[in-house]
Amino acid sequence: MPRSAHDLASVDRFTPVSRRAAATDRFSPVMILLTLLATAGCLAYGVFLLQPSHRGDLIPWLLVIVSEAILVLHALCAMWTVLAGTRDVRDHEYWRARDEVYSLSRLSSLPQRGDPSRWPLQLDGRRVDVDVLITVYGEPLEVIRRTATAAMAIRGRHEVWILDDGRSDEVRALAAQIGCRYVRRLSSGGAKAGNVNHALTLAKSEFFVVLDADFVPLPGLLEETLPFFTNETVAFVQTPQTYGNLHNVISRGAGYMQAMFYRFIQPGRNHFNAAFCVGTNVVFRRRAIDDIGGMVTDSKSEDVWTSLTLHERGWRSIFLPTTLAIGDAPDTIVAYSKQQLRWATGGFEILLQANPLSPRRRLSLDQRLMYFITATHYLTGIVPGVLLMVPALEVFFDLRPVSMDVGWGTWVVFYGGFYVLQIVLAFFTLGSFRWEVLTLAACSFPIYTKALVNAVIGRDQAWSVTGAQKQVSPFTVMGPQVCMLVFLLCTTAVGIWRDTMLGRPSIATLWCAVNSAVLLILVVVALGEIRAARTGSLAAHADRAKALATSAALAAPIPLSTPADAVAARHSRTRLMRTTS
């Protein structure tokens, strides 16, 4: 069934994406050429660093070699995955099943024919039912209402359940008002995965959808995904996380940071049967989850763990690169930090507790590599912090990672062949250059370092809700970045003095200055958040004071001496009520 005008209007309204990026063929000849060039740049840079004649002093050289080896490995695997995803995952069987997903021949005789949300769903000639599970944990009431209302309007017969781990009576009342089923647990064991597992003891449909409370589904969610389940080995169909609140530096950086993954990496992982669940906007086959004993609850990355377990049991996963739900990206430094800390801790837990390369893992060689890259992905976020120390070693101790015999021109050619081509590739895939992504990527190393420590020592990372954070100063989570900024500013000053004394500029000083500027951007953003929060608090305080004064004026007794005074008082209160409303 073609997508309706309503679906397209919803995407346009909630998703301010580049029209060029949306209209461009994801795997055009230019895209493939850039990917091949970026691959060549990775290899050339690796060979350049490993040449014995280019080796500098041991300590900075080792720091650069280890750091760049991580980046080069992940870049090469990303290029390989991108090139593997050129084939559309929707085959002839999919389109046949999609044409038959609604029992259209019987709709004319059914009383629900005028309500698309009650249309019978059909798969391989039989009726199927679907449960839509919305996981809730303290999100604002209006956010939940928005998602639940949209979920009720999804085309195809389904039941909507609100799974309230926040145990809120207001959410219960909201569910009754909208017409959703409501589930509340006595405990919060297993976090989100435990919430879903508990709901599955009550919801018995053959298929179920999992939605986070802040992801608004589009009406065509089921008709786009269910046809894949004609293949009895398909366990789940995952769709992208697309964000609609890209209104500031943090939300744009966090949102665009995922664009390459959902646009190119996940489709490529289809080729290796290694596309994994991301926790929302996903449709599961109930039998597959029952086969592994429920959603995995031992990690905050329950989505990836569940995917890995399903793949070990021989199930297949599908990633459909079509936006079918619109959500909220973290839009404050605190919210972003908590989200990334939770994700990274879960990733490192997989590496340490379920190493995909272990011979005990029942995975194919391709799946092992894909999950290993997933588990080590956040090491690439620690690398920028390590590389920040390299120019300082030259400024203070005259230690260099490469030989003095390597000139500026040679260094720039190989360094640019790696980094510049990565940026060009990102420019092409996103439709425009996104400096916000580079800023967050360069400033997030303390988050990922803490996540690695959490995973090593087994420290539990508390669940946090995107978009439901209290007003907390961003500097409560920015201590390491601020300290590093002060250090780099001092190093830059010493570097400038040193270069002046030597009578020549150095790459180290320029490197420190650029890194200082990037960290300074984050500090400016943090100051902007504080200023906006203070302004909002003052406005909210003024509104509350006005409301209290109005309530007091309306409730206070007025001494009346004559009937005329009573009439005047009624008129005065009426004018006051009209003014305040």
Short mmCIF file of C-alpha atoms in Angstrom, two decimals, residues 132-367:
data_model
loop_
_atom_site.label_atom_id
_atom_site.label_comp_id
_atom_site.label_asym_id
_atom_site.label_seq_id
_atom_site.Cartn_x
_atom_site.Cartn_y
_atom_site.Cartn_z
CA VAL A 132 1.96 -2.32 20.69
CA LEU A 133 3.93 -1.93 23.95
CA ILE A 134 4.85 1.61 25.04
CA THR A 135 7.48 1.57 27.81
CA VAL A 136 7.05 4.43 30.29
CA TYR A 137 9.32 5.50 33.14
CA GLY A 138 8.58 9.01 34.36
CA GLU A 139 8.28 10.80 31.01
CA PRO A 140 6.11 13.95 30.88
CA LEU A 141 2.41 13.19 30.56
CA GLU A 142 2.05 15.06 27.27
CA VAL A 143 4.91 13.07 25.74
CA ILE A 144 3.17 9.82 26.66
CA ARG A 145 -0.18 11.13 25.38
CA ARG A 146 1.36 12.06 22.04
CA THR A 147 2.86 8.61 21.52
CA ALA A 148 -0.14 6.65 22.79
CA THR A 149 -2.60 8.61 20.65
CA ALA A 150 -0.48 8.00 17.55
CA ALA A 151 -0.12 4.31 18.47
CA MET A 152 -3.90 3.96 18.64
CA ALA A 153 -4.09 5.32 15.07
CA ILE A 154 -1.66 2.80 13.54
CA ARG A 155 -3.34 1.04 10.64
CA GLY A 156 -4.20 -2.62 11.20
CA ARG A 157 -5.86 -4.46 14.07
CA HIS A 158 -3.75 -4.05 17.21
CA GLU A 159 -3.91 -3.50 20.95
CA VAL A 160 -1.98 -0.66 22.63
CA TRP A 161 -0.47 -1.22 26.08
CA ILE A 162 1.16 1.40 28.29
CA LEU A 163 3.79 -0.30 30.49
CA ASP A 164 4.22 2.12 33.38
CA ASP A 165 7.34 1.46 35.45
CA GLY A 166 6.92 4.94 36.92
CA ARG A 167 3.75 3.75 38.70
CA SER A 168 1.87 6.99 38.07
CA ASP A 169 -1.86 7.38 38.70
CA GLU A 170 -1.90 10.19 36.12
CA VAL A 171 -0.57 7.81 33.47
CA ARG A 172 -3.21 5.26 34.47
CA ALA A 173 -5.92 7.90 34.01
CA LEU A 174 -4.42 8.90 30.66
CA ALA A 175 -4.51 5.30 29.44
CA ALA A 176 -8.17 5.00 30.42
CA GLN A 177 -8.95 8.28 28.66
CA ILE A 178 -7.25 7.25 25.40
CA GLY A 179 -8.49 3.66 25.50
CA CYS A 180 -5.14 1.89 26.02
CA ARG A 181 -4.47 -1.11 28.21
CA TYR A 182 -2.47 -0.18 31.33
CA VAL A 183 0.15 -2.35 33.09
CA ARG A 184 1.97 -1.53 36.32
CA ARG A 185 4.59 -3.74 37.99
CA LEU A 186 5.21 -4.02 41.72
CA SER A 187 8.97 -3.73 41.15
CA SER A 188 11.31 -2.37 38.48
CA GLY A 189 13.60 -5.40 38.22
CA GLY A 190 15.28 -5.79 34.84
CA ALA A 191 14.53 -2.16 33.92
CA LYS A 192 13.02 -1.77 30.45
CA ALA A 193 13.57 -5.41 29.43
CA GLY A 194 11.94 -6.60 32.64
CA ASN A 195 9.02 -4.26 31.96
CA VAL A 196 8.50 -5.80 28.51
CA ASN A 197 8.86 -9.35 29.84
CA HIS A 198 6.22 -8.69 32.48
CA ALA A 199 3.84 -7.29 29.86
CA LEU A 200 4.32 -10.39 27.70
CA THR A 201 2.76 -12.47 30.45
CA LEU A 202 -0.45 -10.51 29.77
CA ALA A 203 -0.23 -9.57 26.08
CA LYS A 204 -0.49 -12.76 24.01
CA SER A 205 -0.46 -11.64 20.36
CA GLU A 206 1.78 -13.37 17.85
CA PHE A 207 3.72 -10.15 17.17
CA PHE A 208 4.51 -7.16 19.36
CA VAL A 209 5.93 -3.69 18.81
CA VAL A 210 8.17 -1.94 21.35
CA LEU A 211 8.07 1.87 21.44
CA ASP A 212 9.81 4.23 23.82
CA ALA A 213 7.44 6.78 25.33
CA ASP A 214 8.93 9.61 23.26
CA PHE A 215 8.76 7.91 19.84
CA VAL A 216 5.62 8.76 17.90
CA PRO A 217 4.73 5.98 15.42
CA LEU A 218 3.46 6.71 11.93
CA PRO A 219 0.22 5.04 10.77
CA GLY A 220 1.99 2.71 8.31
CA LEU A 221 4.24 1.02 10.89
CA LEU A 222 2.65 -2.44 10.70
CA GLU A 223 1.99 -2.63 6.97
CA GLU A 224 5.66 -1.79 6.30
CA THR A 225 7.15 -4.33 8.72
CA LEU A 226 4.84 -7.34 9.05
CA PRO A 227 5.41 -8.66 5.47
CA PHE A 228 8.99 -9.61 6.44
CA PHE A 229 7.60 -12.20 8.85
CA THR A 230 6.46 -14.46 6.01
CA ASN A 231 9.98 -15.81 6.47
CA GLU A 232 9.59 -18.02 9.54
CA THR A 233 13.20 -17.40 10.62
CA VAL A 234 12.77 -13.62 11.04
CA ALA A 235 12.77 -12.74 14.75
CA PHE A 236 12.43 -8.97 14.54
CA VAL A 237 12.29 -6.03 12.15
CA GLN A 238 14.06 -2.89 13.30
CA THR A 239 13.42 0.59 11.87
CA PRO A 240 15.50 3.79 12.34
CA GLN A 241 15.51 6.20 15.24
CA THR A 242 14.62 9.50 13.56
CA TYR A 243 14.57 12.65 15.65
CA GLY A 244 12.24 15.61 15.37
CA ASN A 245 13.61 18.01 18.00
CA LEU A 246 16.87 19.04 16.32
CA HIS A 247 16.65 22.59 17.62
CA ASN A 248 20.03 23.19 19.30
CA VAL A 249 23.69 22.16 19.15
CA ILE A 250 23.32 19.14 21.45
CA SER A 251 20.19 17.68 19.86
CA ARG A 252 21.54 18.20 16.34
CA GLY A 253 24.89 16.67 17.24
CA ALA A 254 23.26 13.70 19.00
CA GLY A 255 20.76 13.19 16.18
CA TYR A 256 23.12 13.56 13.24
CA MET A 257 25.66 11.35 15.01
CA GLN A 258 23.25 8.44 14.40
CA ALA A 259 22.53 9.30 10.76
CA MET A 260 25.47 7.38 9.25
CA PHE A 261 24.60 4.34 11.37
CA TYR A 262 20.93 4.15 10.40
CA ARG A 263 21.39 5.23 6.81
CA PHE A 264 24.31 3.00 5.86
CA ILE A 265 25.72 0.77 8.63
CA GLN A 266 22.55 -1.01 9.76
CA PRO A 267 21.43 -1.73 6.15
CA GLY A 268 24.88 -3.20 5.52
CA ARG A 269 24.59 -5.43 8.57
CA ASN A 270 21.53 -7.05 6.95
CA HIS A 271 23.97 -8.71 4.56
CA PHE A 272 25.66 -10.49 7.49
CA ASN A 273 22.44 -11.18 9.46
CA ALA A 274 23.83 -8.94 12.20
CA ALA A 275 21.46 -5.95 12.26
CA PHE A 276 20.60 -5.49 15.93
CA CYS A 277 17.64 -4.12 17.87
CA VAL A 278 17.97 -0.56 19.21
CA GLY A 279 15.19 -0.83 21.78
CA THR A 280 12.40 1.10 20.08
CA ASN A 281 10.56 1.21 16.76
CA VAL A 282 10.97 -2.56 16.49
CA VAL A 283 8.53 -5.40 15.77
CA PHE A 284 9.19 -8.83 17.34
CA ARG A 285 7.89 -12.30 16.65
CA ARG A 286 6.62 -13.55 20.01
CA ARG A 287 7.82 -17.10 19.38
CA ALA A 288 11.41 -15.93 18.90
CA ILE A 289 11.48 -14.08 22.24
CA ASP A 290 9.90 -17.09 23.96
CA ASP A 291 12.65 -19.25 22.42
CA ILE A 292 15.36 -17.34 24.33
CA GLY A 293 13.36 -17.05 27.55
CA GLY A 294 12.40 -13.40 27.15
CA MET A 295 14.24 -10.14 26.63
CA VAL A 296 17.73 -10.19 28.16
CA THR A 297 17.67 -8.27 31.46
CA ASP A 298 21.32 -8.47 32.57
CA SER A 299 22.44 -5.25 30.90
CA LYS A 300 21.31 -1.70 30.17
CA SER A 301 21.97 -2.57 26.50
CA GLU A 302 19.22 -5.16 26.63
CA ASP A 303 18.45 -4.54 22.97
CA VAL A 304 21.89 -5.58 21.67
CA TRP A 305 22.15 -8.51 24.11
CA THR A 306 18.74 -9.78 23.02
CA SER A 307 19.76 -9.48 19.37
CA LEU A 308 23.01 -11.38 19.95
CA THR A 309 21.15 -14.15 21.79
CA LEU A 310 18.59 -14.46 18.99
CA HIS A 311 21.33 -14.63 16.36
CA GLU A 312 23.07 -17.34 18.37
CA ARG A 313 19.83 -19.35 18.28
CA GLY A 314 19.76 -19.11 14.48
CA TRP A 315 17.10 -16.39 14.14
CA ARG A 316 17.28 -13.73 11.47
CA SER A 317 16.98 -9.97 11.90
CA ILE A 318 15.92 -7.31 9.40
CA PHE A 319 16.70 -3.61 9.39
CA LEU A 320 14.27 -1.57 7.27
CA PRO A 321 15.76 1.89 6.52
CA THR A 322 12.37 3.62 6.44
CA THR A 323 11.32 6.15 9.07
CA LEU A 324 8.23 4.80 10.83
CA ALA A 325 8.47 6.68 14.15
CA ILE A 326 9.71 10.13 15.20
CA GLY A 327 11.36 10.64 18.58
CA ASP A 328 13.32 13.07 20.73
CA ALA A 329 17.11 13.33 20.83
CA PRO A 330 18.74 14.50 24.09
CA ASP A 331 18.85 18.29 23.94
CA THR A 332 20.96 19.15 26.99
CA ILE A 333 24.53 18.26 27.91
CA VAL A 334 23.33 16.36 31.00
CA ALA A 335 20.76 14.34 29.04
CA TYR A 336 23.28 13.58 26.28
CA SER A 337 25.93 12.53 28.82
CA LYS A 338 23.57 10.17 30.64
CA GLN A 339 22.32 8.61 27.41
CA GLN A 340 25.83 8.01 26.03
CA LEU A 341 27.08 6.72 29.39
CA ARG A 342 24.32 4.12 29.50
CA TRP A 343 24.80 3.06 25.87
CA ALA A 344 28.59 2.86 26.16
CA THR A 345 28.49 0.93 29.44
CA GLY A 346 26.22 -1.64 27.81
CA GLY A 347 28.54 -1.92 24.81
CA PHE A 348 31.61 -2.51 26.96
CA GLU A 349 29.67 -5.07 29.03
CA ILE A 350 29.15 -7.10 25.86
CA LEU A 351 32.88 -6.95 25.12
CA LEU A 352 33.88 -8.06 28.63
CA GLN A 353 31.10 -10.51 29.48
CA ALA A 354 30.06 -11.95 26.11
CA ASN A 355 33.05 -11.40 23.86
CA PRO A 356 31.75 -12.08 20.32
CA LEU A 357 35.14 -13.48 19.30
CA SER A 358 34.97 -16.17 21.97
CA PRO A 359 34.69 -19.71 20.53
CA ARG A 360 31.79 -20.29 22.95
CA ARG A 361 29.65 -17.85 20.97
CA ARG A 362 27.50 -19.65 18.39
CA LEU A 363 27.87 -16.99 15.71
CA SER A 364 29.08 -16.96 12.13
CA LEU A 365 32.44 -15.33 11.40
CA ASP A 366 30.69 -12.29 9.90
CA GLN A 367 28.43 -11.94 12.95
#
